[in-house]
Coordinates of C-alpha atoms and ligand atoms in Angstrom, one line a residue:
X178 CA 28.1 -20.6 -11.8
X179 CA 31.1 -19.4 -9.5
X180 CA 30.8 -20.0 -6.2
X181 CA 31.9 -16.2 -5.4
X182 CA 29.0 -14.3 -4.9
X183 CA 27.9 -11.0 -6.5
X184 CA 25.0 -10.5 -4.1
X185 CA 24.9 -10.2 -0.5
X186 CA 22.1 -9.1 2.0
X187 CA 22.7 -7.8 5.4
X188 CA 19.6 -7.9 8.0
X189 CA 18.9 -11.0 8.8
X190 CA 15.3 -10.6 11.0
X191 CA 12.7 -12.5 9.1
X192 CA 12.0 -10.9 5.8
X193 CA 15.9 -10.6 5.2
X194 CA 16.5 -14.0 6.1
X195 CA 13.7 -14.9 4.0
X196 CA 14.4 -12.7 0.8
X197 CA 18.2 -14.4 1.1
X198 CA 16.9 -17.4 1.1
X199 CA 14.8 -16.9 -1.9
X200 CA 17.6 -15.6 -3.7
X201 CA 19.6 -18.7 -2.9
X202 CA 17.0 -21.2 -3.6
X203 CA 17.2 -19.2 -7.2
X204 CA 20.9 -20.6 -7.7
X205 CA 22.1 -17.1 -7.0
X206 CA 25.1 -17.7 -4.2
X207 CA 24.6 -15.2 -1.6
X208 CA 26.4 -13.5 1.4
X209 CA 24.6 -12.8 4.7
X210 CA 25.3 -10.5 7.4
X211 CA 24.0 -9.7 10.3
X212 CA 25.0 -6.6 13.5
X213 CA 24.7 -9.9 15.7
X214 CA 27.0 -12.4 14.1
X215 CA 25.0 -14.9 16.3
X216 CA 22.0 -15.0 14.2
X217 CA 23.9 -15.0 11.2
X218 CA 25.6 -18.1 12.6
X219 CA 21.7 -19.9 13.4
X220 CA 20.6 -18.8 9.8
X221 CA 23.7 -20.3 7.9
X222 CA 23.7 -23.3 10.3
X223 CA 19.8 -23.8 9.9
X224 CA 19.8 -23.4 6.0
X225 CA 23.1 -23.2 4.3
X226 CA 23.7 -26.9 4.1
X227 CA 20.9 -26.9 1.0
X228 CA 20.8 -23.4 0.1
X229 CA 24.2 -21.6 -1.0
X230 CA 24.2 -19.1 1.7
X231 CA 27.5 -17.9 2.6
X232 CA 28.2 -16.3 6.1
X233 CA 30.1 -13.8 6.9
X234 CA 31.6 -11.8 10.2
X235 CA 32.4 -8.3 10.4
X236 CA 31.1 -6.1 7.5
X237 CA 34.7 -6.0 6.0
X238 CA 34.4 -10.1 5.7
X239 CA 31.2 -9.3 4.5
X240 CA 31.9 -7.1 2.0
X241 CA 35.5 -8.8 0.8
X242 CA 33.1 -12.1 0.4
X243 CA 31.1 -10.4 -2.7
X244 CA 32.7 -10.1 -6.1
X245 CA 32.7 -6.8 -7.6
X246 CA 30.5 -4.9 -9.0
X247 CA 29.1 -6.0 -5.4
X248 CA 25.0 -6.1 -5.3
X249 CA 23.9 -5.5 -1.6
X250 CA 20.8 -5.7 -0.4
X251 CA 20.1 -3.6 3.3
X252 CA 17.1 -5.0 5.3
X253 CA 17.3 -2.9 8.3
X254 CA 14.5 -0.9 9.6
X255 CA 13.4 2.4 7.9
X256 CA 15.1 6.1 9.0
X257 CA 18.4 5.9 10.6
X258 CA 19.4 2.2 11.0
X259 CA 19.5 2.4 6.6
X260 CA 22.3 5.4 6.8
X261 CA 24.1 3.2 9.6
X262 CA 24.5 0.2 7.5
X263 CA 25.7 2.5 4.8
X264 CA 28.1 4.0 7.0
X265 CA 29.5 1.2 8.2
X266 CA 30.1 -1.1 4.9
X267 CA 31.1 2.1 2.5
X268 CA 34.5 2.3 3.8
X269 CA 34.8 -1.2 2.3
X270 CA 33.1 -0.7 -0.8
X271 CA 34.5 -0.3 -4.2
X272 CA 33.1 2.3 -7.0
X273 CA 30.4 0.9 -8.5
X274 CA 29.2 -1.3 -6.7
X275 CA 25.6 -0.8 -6.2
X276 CA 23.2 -1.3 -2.3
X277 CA 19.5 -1.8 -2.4
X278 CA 17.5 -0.8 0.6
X279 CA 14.4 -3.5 0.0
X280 CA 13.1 -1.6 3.4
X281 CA 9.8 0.8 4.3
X282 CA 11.8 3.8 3.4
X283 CA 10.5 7.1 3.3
X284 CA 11.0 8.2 -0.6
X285 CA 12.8 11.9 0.2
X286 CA 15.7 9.7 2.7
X287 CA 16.0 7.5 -0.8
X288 CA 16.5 10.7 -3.0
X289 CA 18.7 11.7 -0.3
X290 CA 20.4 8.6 -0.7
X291 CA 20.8 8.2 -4.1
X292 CA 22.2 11.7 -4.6
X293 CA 25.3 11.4 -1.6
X294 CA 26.4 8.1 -2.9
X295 CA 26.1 9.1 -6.3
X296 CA 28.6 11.7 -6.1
X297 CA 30.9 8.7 -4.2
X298 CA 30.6 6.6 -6.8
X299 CA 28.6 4.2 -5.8
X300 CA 24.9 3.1 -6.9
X301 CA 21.6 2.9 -5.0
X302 CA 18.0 1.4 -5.6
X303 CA 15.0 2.1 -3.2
X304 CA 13.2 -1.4 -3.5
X305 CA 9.6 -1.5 -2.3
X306 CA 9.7 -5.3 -1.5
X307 CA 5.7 -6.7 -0.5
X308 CA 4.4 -9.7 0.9
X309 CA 5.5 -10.0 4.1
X310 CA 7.4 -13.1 5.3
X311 CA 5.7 -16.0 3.3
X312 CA 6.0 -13.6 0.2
X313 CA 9.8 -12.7 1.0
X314 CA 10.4 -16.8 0.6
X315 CA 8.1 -17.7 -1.6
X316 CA 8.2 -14.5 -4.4
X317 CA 7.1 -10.9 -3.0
X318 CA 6.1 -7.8 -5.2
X319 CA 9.4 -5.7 -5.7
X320 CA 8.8 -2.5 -6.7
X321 CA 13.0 -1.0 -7.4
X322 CA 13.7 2.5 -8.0
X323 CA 16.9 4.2 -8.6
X324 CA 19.3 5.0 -11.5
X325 CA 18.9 2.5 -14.3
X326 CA 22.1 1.1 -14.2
X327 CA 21.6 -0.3 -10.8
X328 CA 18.5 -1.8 -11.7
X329 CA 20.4 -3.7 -14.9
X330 CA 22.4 -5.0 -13.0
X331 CA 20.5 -6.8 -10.3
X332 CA 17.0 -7.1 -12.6
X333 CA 17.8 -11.0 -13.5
X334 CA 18.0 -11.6 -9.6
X335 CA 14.9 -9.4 -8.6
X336 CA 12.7 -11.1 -11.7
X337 CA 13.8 -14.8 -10.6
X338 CA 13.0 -14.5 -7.0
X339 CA 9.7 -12.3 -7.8
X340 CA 6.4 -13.6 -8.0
X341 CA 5.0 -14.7 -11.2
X342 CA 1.2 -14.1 -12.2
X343 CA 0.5 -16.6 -16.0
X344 CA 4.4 -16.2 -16.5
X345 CA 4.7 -12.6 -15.7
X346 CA 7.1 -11.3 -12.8
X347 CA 5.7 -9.2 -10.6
X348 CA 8.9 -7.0 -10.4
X349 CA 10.0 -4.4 -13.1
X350 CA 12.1 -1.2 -13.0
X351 CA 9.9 1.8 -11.7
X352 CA 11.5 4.8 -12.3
X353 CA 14.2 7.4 -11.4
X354 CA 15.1 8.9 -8.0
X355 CA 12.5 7.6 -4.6
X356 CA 9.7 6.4 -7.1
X357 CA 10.2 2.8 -6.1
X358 CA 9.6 3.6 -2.5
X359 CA 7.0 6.1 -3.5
X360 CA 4.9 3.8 -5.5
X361 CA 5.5 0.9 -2.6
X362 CA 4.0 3.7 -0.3
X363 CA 1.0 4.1 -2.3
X364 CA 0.8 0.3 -2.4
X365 CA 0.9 0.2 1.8
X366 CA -1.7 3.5 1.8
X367 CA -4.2 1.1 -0.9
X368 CA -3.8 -1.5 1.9
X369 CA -4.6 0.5 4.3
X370 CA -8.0 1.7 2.7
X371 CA -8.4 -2.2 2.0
X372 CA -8.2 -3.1 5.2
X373 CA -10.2 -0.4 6.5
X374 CA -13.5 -1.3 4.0
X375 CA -12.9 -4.5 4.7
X376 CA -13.2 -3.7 8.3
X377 CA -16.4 -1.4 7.7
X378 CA -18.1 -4.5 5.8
X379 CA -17.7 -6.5 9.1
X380 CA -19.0 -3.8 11.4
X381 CA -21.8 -3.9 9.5
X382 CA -22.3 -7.8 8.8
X383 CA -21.5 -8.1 12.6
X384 CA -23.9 -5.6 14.2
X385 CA -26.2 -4.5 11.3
X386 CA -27.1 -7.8 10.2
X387 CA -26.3 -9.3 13.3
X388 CA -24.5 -12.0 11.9
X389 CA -21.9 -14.8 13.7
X390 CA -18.4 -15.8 13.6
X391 CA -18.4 -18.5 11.7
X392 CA -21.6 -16.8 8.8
X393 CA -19.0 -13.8 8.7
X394 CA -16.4 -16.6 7.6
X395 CA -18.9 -18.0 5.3
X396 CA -19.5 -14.6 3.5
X397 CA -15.7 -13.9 2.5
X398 CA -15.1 -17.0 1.3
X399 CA -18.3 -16.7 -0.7
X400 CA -17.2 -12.8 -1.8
X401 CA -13.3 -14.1 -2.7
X402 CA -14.8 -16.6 -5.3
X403 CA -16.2 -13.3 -7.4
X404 CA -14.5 -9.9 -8.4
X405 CA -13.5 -9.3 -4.5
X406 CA -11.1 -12.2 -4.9
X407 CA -7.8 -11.4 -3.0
X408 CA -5.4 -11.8 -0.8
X409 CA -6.9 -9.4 2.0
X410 CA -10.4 -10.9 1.6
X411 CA -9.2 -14.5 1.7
X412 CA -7.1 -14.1 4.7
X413 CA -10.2 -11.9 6.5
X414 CA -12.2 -15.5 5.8
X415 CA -9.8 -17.2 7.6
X416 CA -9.3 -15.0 10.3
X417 CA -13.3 -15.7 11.5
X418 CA -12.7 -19.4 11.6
X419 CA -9.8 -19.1 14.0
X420 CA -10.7 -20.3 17.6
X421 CA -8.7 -19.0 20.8
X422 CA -6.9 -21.7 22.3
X423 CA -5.6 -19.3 24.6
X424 CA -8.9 -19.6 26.4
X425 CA -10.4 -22.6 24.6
X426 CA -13.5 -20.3 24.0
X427 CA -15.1 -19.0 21.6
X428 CA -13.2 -16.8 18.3
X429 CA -9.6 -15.4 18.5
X430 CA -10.7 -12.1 16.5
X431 CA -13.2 -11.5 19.7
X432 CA -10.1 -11.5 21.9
X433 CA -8.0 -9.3 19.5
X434 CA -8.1 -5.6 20.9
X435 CA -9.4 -3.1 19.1
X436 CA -6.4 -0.5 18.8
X437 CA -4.8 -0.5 15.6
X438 CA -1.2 0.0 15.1
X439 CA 0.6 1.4 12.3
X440 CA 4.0 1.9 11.1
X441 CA 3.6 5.2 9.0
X442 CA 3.3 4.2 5.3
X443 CA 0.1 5.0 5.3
X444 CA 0.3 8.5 6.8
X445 CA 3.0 9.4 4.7
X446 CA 0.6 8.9 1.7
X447 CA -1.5 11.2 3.3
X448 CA 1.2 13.9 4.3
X449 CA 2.3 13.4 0.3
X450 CA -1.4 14.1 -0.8
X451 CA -1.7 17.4 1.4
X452 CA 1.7 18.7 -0.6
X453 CA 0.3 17.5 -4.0
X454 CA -3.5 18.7 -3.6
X455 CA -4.5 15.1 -4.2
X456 CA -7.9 14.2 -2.6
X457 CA -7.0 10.9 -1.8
X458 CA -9.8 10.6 0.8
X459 CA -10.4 6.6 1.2
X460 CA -6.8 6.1 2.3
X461 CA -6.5 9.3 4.9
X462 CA -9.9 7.6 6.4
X463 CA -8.6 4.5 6.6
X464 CA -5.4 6.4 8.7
X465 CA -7.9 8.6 10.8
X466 CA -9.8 5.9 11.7
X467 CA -7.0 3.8 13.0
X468 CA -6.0 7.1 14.9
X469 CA -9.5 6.8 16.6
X470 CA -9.4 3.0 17.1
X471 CA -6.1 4.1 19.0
X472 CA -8.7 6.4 21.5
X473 CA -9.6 3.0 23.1
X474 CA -9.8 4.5 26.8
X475 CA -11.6 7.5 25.9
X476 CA -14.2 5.5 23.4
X477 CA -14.7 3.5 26.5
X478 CA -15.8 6.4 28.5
X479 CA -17.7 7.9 26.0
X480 CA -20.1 4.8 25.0
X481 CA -21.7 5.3 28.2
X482 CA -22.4 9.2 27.6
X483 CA -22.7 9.9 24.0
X484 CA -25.9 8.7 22.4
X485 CA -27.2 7.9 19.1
X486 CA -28.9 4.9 16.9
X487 CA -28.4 1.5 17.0
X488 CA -30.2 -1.8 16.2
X489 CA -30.3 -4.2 13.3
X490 CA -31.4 -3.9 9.8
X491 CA -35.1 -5.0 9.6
X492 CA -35.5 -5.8 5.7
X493 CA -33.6 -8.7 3.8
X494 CA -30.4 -9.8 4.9
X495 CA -29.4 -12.0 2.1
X496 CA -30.6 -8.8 0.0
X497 CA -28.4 -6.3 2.6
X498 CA -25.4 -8.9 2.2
X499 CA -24.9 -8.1 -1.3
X500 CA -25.2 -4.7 -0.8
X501 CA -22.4 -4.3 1.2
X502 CA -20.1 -6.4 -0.6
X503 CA -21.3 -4.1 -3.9
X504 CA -20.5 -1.0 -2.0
X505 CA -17.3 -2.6 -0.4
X506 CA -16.4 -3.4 -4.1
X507 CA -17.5 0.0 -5.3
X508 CA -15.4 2.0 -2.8
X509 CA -12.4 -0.4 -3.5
X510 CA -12.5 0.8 -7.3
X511 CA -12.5 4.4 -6.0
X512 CA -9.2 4.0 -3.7
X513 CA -7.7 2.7 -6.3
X514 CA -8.6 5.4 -8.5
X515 CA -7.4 7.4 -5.9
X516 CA -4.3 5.8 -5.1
X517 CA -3.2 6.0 -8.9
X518 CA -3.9 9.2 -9.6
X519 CA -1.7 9.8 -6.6
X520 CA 0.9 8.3 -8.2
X521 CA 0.4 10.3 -11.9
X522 CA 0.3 13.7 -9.5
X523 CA 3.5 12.5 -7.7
X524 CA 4.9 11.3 -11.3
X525 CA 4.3 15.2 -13.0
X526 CA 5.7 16.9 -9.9
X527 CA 9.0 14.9 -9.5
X528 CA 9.8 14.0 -12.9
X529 CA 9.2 10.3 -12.9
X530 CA 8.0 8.1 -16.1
X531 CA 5.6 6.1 -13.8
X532 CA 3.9 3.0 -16.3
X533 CA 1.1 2.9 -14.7
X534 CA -0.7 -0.5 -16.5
X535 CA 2.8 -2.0 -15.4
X536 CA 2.4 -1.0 -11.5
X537 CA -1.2 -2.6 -11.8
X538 CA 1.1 -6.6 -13.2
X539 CA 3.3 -6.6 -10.8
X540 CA 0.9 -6.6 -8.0
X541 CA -1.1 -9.2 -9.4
X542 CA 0.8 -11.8 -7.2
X543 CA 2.9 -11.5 -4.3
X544 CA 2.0 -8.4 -2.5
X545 CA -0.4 -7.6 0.2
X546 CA -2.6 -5.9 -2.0
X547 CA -2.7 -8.6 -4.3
X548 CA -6.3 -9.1 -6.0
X549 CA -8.4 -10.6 -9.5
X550 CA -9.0 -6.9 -9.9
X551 CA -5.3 -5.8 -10.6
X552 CA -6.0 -7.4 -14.1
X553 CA -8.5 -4.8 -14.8
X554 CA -6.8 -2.3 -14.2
X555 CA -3.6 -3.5 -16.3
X556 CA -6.1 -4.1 -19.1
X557 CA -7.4 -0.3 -18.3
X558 CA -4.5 0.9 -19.1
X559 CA -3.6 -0.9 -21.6
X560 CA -6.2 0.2 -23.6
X561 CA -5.7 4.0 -22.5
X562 CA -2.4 4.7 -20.8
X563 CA -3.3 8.5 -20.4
X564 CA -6.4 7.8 -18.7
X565 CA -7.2 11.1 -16.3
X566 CA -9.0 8.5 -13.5
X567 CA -9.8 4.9 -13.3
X568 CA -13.4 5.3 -12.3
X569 CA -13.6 6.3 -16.2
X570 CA -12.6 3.4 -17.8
X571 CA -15.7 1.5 -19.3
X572 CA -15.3 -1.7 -17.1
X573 CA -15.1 0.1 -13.6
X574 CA -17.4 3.0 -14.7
X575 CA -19.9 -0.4 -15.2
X576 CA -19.2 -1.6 -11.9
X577 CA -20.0 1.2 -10.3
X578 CA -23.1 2.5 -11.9
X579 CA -24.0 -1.1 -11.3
X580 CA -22.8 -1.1 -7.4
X581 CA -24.4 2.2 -6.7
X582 CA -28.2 1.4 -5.9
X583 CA -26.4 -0.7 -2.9
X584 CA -23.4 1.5 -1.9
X585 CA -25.9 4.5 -1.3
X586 CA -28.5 2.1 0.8
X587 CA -25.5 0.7 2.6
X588 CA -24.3 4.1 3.3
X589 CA -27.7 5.6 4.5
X590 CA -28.7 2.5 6.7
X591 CA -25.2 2.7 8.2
X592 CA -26.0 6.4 8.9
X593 CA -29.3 5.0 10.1
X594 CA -28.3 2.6 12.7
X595 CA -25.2 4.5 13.9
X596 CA -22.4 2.3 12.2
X597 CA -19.2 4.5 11.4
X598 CA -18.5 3.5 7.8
X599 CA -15.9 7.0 6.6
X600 CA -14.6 5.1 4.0
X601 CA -17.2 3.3 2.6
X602 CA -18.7 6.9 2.6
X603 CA -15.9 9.4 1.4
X604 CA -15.4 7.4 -1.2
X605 CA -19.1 7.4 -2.5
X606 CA -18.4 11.3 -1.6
X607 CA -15.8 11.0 -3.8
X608 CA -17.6 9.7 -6.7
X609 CA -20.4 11.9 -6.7
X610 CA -17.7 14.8 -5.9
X611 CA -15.8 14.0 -9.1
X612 CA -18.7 13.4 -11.5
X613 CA -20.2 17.1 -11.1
X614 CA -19.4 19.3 -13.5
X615 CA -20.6 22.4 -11.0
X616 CA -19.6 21.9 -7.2
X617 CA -20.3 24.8 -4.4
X618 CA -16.8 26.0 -4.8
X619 CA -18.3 29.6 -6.5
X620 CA -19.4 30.2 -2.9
X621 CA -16.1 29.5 -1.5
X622 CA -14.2 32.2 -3.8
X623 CA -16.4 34.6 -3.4
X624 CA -16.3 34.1 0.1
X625 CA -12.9 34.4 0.0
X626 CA -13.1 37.2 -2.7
X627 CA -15.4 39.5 0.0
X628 CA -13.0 38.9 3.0
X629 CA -9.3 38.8 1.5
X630 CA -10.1 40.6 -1.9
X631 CA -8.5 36.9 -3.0
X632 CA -9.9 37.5 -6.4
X633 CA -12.0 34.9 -8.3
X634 CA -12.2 33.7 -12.0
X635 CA -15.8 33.6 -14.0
X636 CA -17.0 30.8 -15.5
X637 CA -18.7 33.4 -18.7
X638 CA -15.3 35.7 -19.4
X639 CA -11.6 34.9 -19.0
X640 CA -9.5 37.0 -16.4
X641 CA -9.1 37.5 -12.9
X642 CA -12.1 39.9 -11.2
X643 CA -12.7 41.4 -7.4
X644 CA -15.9 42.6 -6.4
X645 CA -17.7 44.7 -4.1
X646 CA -20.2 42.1 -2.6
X647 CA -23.3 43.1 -1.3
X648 CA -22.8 46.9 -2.0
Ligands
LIG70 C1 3.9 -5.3 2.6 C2 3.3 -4.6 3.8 C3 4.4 -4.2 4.8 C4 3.9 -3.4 6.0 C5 2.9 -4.1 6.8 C6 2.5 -3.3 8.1 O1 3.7 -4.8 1.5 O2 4.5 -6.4 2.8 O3 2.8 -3.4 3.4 O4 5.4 -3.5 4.1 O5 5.0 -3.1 6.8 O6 1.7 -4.4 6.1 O7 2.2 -2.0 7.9 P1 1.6 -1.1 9.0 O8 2.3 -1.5 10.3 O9 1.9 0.3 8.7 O10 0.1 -1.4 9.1

């Protein structure tokens, strides 16, 4: 292999450092770049004597470093920083060579994208890139969307350095236009709902069973040896055996403030479902109720004046224990259901051939969201690609007409003692929303029908009627 490089990867903080690495550990010589030639300076001296890394100055050395058709990878922050890099290295480009923005990008900048440097010449993938920093070394999900050509061109580079699940790499080409960065979206808006069930289950082992630390510890490790196995779960069990040596007392996650932050995937998931009429309720929960974890000073002030129940669950706990995790499991299978019809709503609107049983392997390993579970639903669509929700599908239909008894004691008990769980509970909401063939929505049209002469359909005649209610 030449020692020129055809890739190079400018945005050196950690998960650009890391992802360059990756690629050069893969024997694929790489160019690095950095706005602060310092850093790339530290990187190359800290690395590239064992791993072809190749630095670089100004983004003309940069640039004239690569052999063309150049492959560059942009790992700059999402929103304007992505069409400053652009800026700055296009008047060194040639035509046809191709950038990849492995960032957080919102999928309308990377249609935007795509389209302006098109008509240059050039070539662009939006590359939804998961795992975080162990994953950006070690084999993330990558999730690249764009014209096809691009994505021929780079794919031996972005299989090598992906994750592999039993010999499978967790990257393949999504689709046209912003569907990579759409579908990595969804995958951050899943994670979200994760987190946010997983969250629930501890409020309630906490303070409705009353449980410790160190028995909270105890219970995900127990859960991550079954069908809850995952990344999120496994990492929650290590959290709760994590002591504070800042104090040298007691648990770090006791110390940790309760505000959560965010850095907008998951509300973009929810702004995409208000434009698509997608109910995509588990995730939009899991983003309101970090919005409320972020009322910390007014929470404060109102636990001393708003009332209600609270207390501990009186009957078994070992029983209560596996209830949650059933319902915890339960309403994981419906934001997933969720999430991926989403995705086939988002698919029909903008034109994109989404594989859906595809987006289910490649984040089998590597990404945030990784989980045993991913394997079901590969295998459910597998056997039905055209499936109109998950939830159908014999295995999870199984799971949760075997989850329910649990999930609807969980819900009420958590209702009973005063324990917020919304989504643990929109997503039962969900379920028994979705399998009723008659919901209350006559009333609503006619409502509307009486005060806006809106017009309704019947469900006896075809056509389009207004009536004269109550008259
Ligand atoms: C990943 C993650 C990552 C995301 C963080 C934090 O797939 O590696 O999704 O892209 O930035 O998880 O996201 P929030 O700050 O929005 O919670």
């Amino acid at each position: 292999m030449s020692d020129t490089p055809r890739i190079g990867l400018t945005g050196l903080a950690v998960m650009g450092q890391n992802l360059a690495r990756n690629i050069a550990r893969h024997g694929f010589p790489i160019a690095v770049h950095n706005r602060t030639v310092e850093k790339t300076r530290e990187f190359v001296d800290a690395f590239g004597g064992s791993e072809p890394l190749i630095f670089t100055e100004s983004d003309a050395d940069f640039v004239a470093a690569i052999a063309p058709p150049r492959a560059i990878i942009i790992m700059v922050k999402a929103g304007q920083p992505v069409d400053d890099v652009i800026a700055k290295l296009k008047p060194f480009l040639s035509k046809g060579d191709l950038l990849i923005d492995g960032g957080n990008s919102h999928y309308t900048d990377t249609e935007r994208r795509i389209r302006e440097l098109t008509a240059e010449g050039f070539n662009f993938l939006g590359t939804g890139v998961s795992g975080g920093e162990e994953g950006a070394l070690n084999g993330p999900s990558i999730m690249p969307g764009g014209p096809k050509e691009g994505y021929d061109y780079i794919a031996d580079i972005l299989t090598a350095i992906s994750a592999q699940v039993d010999g499978v790499p967790c990257s393949t080409y999504i689709g046209e236009g912003g569907s990579g960065h759409y579908v990595k979206m969804v995958h951050n808006g899943i994670e979200y709902a994760d987190m946010q069930l997983i969250a629930e289950a501890y409020d309630l082992l906490k303070n409705a069973v009353g449980l410790s630390n160190e028995e909270i510890g105890g219970v995900f490790d127990d859960w991550n040896a079954g069908d809850l196995d995952s990344f999120l779960i496994q990492i929650t069990a290590q959290i709760f055996k994590t002591k504070d040596t800042e104090t040298g007392e007691g648990y770090l996650v006791d110390r940790v403030l309760d505000k959560a932050g965010q850095k907008g995937t998951g509300k973009w998931v929810s702004q995409s479902a208000l434009d698509l009429g997608s109910p995509v309720t588990a995730i939009t929960e899991a983003v309101f109720a970090r919005f409320l974890s972020a009322l910390k000073d007014q929470r404060v002030a109102a636990s001393s004046i708003l009332t209600g129940p609270s207390g501990t669950h009186s009957g078994d706990k070992t029983q209560f224990i596996a209830d949650i995790r059933n319902a915890l499991y339960a309403s994981k299978i419906v934001a997933y259901a969720q999430g991926f019809d989403q995705m086939k709503l988002a698919a029909a609107e903008f034109g994109w051939n989404l594989h859906f049983g595809d987006l289910a392997t490649i984040w089998r390993g590597g990404c945030i969201i990784r989980a045993r579970f991913l394997d079901r639903i590969k295998d459910a669509y597998a056997d039905n690609p055209d499936l109109a929700n998950l939830m159908l599908a014999p295995y999870f239909n199984e799971a949760l007409k075997a989850a329910q008894p649990s999930w609807r004691k969980v819900i009420s008990e958590a209702v009973n003692l005063g324990v917020p769980t919304p989504a643990f509970s929109s997503s039962l909401a969900y379920y028994d929303g979705y399998r009723r063939a008659n919901l209350p929505a006559n009333l609503i049209q006619a409502q509307r029908d009486l005060f806006g002469a809106h017009t309704y359909e019947r469900n006896d005649r075809p056509g389009t009627f207004h009536s004269a209610w109550g008259e």
